[in-house]
GROMACS .gro file of C-alpha atoms in nm:
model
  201
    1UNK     CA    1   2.067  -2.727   0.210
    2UNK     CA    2   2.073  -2.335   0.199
    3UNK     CA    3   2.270  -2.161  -0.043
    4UNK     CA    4   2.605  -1.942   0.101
    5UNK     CA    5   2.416  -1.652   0.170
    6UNK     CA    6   2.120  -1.815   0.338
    7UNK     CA    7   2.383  -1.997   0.566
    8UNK     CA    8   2.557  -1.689   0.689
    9UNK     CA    9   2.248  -1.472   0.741
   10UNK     CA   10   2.121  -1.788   0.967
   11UNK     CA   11   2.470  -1.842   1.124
   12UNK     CA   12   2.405  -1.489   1.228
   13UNK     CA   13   2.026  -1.508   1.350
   14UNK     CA   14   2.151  -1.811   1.529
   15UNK     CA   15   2.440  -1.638   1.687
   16UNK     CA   16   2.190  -1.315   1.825
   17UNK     CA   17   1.963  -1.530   1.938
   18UNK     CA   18   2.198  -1.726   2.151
   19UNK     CA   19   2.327  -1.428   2.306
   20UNK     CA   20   1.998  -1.296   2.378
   21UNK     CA   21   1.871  -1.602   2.572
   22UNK     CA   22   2.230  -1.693   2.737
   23UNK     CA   23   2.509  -1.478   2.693
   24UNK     CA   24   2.840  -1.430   2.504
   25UNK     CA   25   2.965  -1.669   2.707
   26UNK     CA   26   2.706  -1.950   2.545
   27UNK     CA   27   2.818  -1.869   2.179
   28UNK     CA   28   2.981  -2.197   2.059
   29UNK     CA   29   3.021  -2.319   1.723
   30UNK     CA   30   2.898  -2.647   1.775
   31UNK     CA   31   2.543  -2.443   1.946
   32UNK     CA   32   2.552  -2.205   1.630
   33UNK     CA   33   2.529  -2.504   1.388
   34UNK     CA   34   2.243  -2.666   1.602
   35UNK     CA   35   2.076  -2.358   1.608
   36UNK     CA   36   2.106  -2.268   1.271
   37UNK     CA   37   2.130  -2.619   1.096
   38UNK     CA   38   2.444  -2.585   0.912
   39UNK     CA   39   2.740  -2.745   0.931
   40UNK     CA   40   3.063  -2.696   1.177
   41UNK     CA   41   3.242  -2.622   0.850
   42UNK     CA   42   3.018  -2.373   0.701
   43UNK     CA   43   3.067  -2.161   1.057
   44UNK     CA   44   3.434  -2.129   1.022
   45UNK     CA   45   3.378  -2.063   0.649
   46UNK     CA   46   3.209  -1.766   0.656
   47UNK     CA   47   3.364  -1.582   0.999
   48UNK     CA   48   3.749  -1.672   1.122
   49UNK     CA   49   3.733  -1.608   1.405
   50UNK     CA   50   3.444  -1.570   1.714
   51UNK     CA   51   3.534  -1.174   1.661
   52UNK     CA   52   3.495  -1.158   1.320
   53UNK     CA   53   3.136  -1.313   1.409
   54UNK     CA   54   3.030  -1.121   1.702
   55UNK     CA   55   3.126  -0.784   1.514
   56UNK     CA   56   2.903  -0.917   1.167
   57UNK     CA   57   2.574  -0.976   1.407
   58UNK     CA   58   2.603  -0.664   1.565
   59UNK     CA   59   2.657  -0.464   1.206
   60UNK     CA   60   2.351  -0.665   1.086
   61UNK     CA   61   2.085  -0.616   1.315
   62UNK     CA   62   2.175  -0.226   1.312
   63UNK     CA   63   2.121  -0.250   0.917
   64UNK     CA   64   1.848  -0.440   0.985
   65UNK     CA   65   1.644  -0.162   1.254
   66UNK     CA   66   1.825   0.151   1.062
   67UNK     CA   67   1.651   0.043   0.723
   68UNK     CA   68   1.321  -0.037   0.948
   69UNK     CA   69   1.347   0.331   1.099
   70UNK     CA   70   1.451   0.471   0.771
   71UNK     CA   71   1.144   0.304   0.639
   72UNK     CA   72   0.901   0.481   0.886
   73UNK     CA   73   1.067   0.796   0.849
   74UNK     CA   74   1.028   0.846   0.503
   75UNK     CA   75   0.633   0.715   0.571
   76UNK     CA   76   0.549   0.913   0.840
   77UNK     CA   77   0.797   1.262   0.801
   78UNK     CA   78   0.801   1.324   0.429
   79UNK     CA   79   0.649   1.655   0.527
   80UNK     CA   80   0.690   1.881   0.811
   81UNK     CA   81   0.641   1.684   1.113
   82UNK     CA   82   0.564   1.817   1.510
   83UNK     CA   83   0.798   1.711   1.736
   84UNK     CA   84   0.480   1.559   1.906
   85UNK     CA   85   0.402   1.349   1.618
   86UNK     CA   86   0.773   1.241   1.593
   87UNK     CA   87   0.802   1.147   1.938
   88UNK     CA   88   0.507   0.985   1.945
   89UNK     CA   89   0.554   0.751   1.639
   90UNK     CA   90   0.921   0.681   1.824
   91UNK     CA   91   0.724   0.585   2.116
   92UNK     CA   92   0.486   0.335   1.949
   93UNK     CA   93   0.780   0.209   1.752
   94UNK     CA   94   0.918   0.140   2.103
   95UNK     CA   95   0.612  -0.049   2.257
   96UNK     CA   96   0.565  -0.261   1.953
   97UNK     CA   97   0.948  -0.373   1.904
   98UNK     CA   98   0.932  -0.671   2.163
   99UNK     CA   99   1.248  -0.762   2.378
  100UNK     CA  100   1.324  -1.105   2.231
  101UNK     CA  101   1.664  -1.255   2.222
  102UNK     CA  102   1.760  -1.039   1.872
  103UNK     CA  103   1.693  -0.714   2.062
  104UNK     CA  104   1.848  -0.846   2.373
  105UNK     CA  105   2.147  -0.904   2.207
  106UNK     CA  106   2.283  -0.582   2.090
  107UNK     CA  107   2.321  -0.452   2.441
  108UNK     CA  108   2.484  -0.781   2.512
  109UNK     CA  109   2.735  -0.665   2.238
  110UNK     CA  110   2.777  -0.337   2.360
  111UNK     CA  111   2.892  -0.391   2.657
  112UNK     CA  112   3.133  -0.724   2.558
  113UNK     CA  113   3.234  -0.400   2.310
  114UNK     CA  114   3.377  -0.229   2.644
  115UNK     CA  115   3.581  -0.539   2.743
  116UNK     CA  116   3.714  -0.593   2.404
  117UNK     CA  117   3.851  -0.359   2.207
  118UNK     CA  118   3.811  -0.584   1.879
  119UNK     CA  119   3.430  -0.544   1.918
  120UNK     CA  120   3.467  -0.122   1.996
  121UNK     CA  121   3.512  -0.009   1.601
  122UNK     CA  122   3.189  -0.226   1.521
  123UNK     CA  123   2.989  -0.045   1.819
  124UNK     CA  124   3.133   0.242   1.679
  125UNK     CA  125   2.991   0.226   1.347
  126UNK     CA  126   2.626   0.097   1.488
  127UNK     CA  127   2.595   0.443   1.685
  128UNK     CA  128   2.722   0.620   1.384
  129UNK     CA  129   2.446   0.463   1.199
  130UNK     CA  130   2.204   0.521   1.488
  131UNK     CA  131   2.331   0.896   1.462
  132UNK     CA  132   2.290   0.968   1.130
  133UNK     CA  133   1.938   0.805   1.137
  134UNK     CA  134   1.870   1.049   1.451
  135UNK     CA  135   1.987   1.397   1.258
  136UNK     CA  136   1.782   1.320   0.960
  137UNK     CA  137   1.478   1.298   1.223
  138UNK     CA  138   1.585   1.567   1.400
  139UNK     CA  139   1.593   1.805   1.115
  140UNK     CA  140   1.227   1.662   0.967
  141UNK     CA  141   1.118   1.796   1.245
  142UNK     CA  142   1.316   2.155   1.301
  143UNK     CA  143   1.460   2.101   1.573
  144UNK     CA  144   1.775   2.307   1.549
  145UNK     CA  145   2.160   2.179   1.576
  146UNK     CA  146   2.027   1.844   1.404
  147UNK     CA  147   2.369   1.676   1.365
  148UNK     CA  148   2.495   1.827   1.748
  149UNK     CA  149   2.222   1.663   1.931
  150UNK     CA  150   2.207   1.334   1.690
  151UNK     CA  151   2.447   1.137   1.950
  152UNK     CA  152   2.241   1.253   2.308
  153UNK     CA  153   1.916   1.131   2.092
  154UNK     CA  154   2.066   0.820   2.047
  155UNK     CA  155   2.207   0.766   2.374
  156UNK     CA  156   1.858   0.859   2.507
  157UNK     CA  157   1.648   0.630   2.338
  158UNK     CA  158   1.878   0.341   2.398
  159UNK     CA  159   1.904   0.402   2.772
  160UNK     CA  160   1.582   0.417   2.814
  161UNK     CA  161   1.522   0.114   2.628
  162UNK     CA  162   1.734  -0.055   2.870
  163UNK     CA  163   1.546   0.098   3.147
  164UNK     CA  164   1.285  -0.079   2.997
  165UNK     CA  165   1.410  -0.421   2.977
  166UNK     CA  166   1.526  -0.404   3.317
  167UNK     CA  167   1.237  -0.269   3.448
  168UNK     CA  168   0.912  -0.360   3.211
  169UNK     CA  169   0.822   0.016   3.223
  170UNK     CA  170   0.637   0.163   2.943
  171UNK     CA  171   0.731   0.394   2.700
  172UNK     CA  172   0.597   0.749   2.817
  173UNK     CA  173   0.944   0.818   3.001
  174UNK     CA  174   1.085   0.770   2.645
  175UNK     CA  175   0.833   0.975   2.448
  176UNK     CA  176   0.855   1.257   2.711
  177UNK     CA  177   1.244   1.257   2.706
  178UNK     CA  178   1.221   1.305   2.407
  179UNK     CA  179   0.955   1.586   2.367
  180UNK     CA  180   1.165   1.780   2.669
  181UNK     CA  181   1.472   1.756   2.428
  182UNK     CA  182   1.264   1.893   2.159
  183UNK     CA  183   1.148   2.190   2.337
  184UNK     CA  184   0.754   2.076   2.348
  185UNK     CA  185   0.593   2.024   2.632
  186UNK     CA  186   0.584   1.672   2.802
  187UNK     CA  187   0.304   1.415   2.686
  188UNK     CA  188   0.224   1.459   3.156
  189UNK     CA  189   0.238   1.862   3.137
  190UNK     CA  190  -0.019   1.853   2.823
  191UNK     CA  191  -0.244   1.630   3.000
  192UNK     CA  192  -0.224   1.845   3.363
  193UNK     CA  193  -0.247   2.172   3.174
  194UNK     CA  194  -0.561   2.021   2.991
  195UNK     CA  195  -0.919   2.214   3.138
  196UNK     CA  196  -1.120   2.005   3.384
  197UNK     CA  197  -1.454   1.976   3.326
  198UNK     CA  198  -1.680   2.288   3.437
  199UNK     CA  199  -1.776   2.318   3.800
  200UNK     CA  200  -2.071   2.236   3.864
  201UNK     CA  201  -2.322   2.521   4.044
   0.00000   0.00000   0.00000
């Protein structure tokens, strides 16, 4: 029998995944206990309402990939960083973060978070998070105006994330978008620019 906080951390696993494989319209209480194997009771103990349980998930798998990100950061940019290392590292955090039903869900969540406004001051704090990560690694790597172009980071990555999903595309879009908002020159424009090999006489 897990203990109360093992219970609402899988109440909440449970709940993501649902909503990655079927919708917010497939997010019962009597699916969540299945899924999770708790009890009916133990659902309606820990979140009142379905809002009060949508808006937790959504808040916990942002803590969840901000501490991830955080993580990285401080590995990879404790000291001055290009912006072609940076965008490359975002890039292969990209290709390696696979689009199963717990990173399906949040854009489920986002846009239910346009329908309802109950949902909106959750979303809100998930791209404030999101931003905040983005200016601290913005300013590891110089790039000037940090905190001003935190949000169009964020809103970059994540669109093209869903470009991704929807599409199966890799990741070079991303890590270019993100070396032309940096200033550098594209990861395409390095390799074009690169010397051919020597003509031959």
């Amino acid at each position: 029998m897990p203990n109360t906080s093992q219970a609402r951390a899988r109440i909440i696993a449970a709940t993501l995944r649902i909503i990655g494989d079927d919708g917010i319209a497939a997010v019962t209480n009597r699916r969540i206990a299945k899924e999770a194997g708790v009890s009916l009771g133990s659902i309606t103990y820990h979140f009142a309402t379905q809002h009060d349980l949508l808006r937790e998930s959504l808040r916990s798998f942002v803590d969840q990939e901000t501490r991830r990100f955080t993580d990285l950061a401080a590995r990879y940019c404790a000291g001055r960083t290009s912006p072609e290392q940076a965008a490359t590292l975002i890039g292969q955090v990209a290709a390696d973060t696979a689009f199963d039903s717990e990173h399906i869900a949040p854009f489920e969540l986002y846009l239910q978070a346009g329908r309802d406004p109950q949902l909106r001051a959750a979303a809100e704090e998930c791209f404030a998070a999101y931003d905040r990560l983005a200016a601290s690694l913005l300013g590891a790597i110089g790039t000037p105006d940090a905190e001003r172009l935190a949000g169009p980071t964020v809103a970059l990555i994540i669109g093209l994330q869903l470009r991704r999903l929807a599409t199966g595309t890799s990741t070079d879009d991303l890590v270019d978008a993100l070396l032309l908002l940096a200033g550098a020159p594209s990861q395409t424009a390095a390799v074009s620019a690169r010397p051919g090999p020597p003509a031959r006489g």
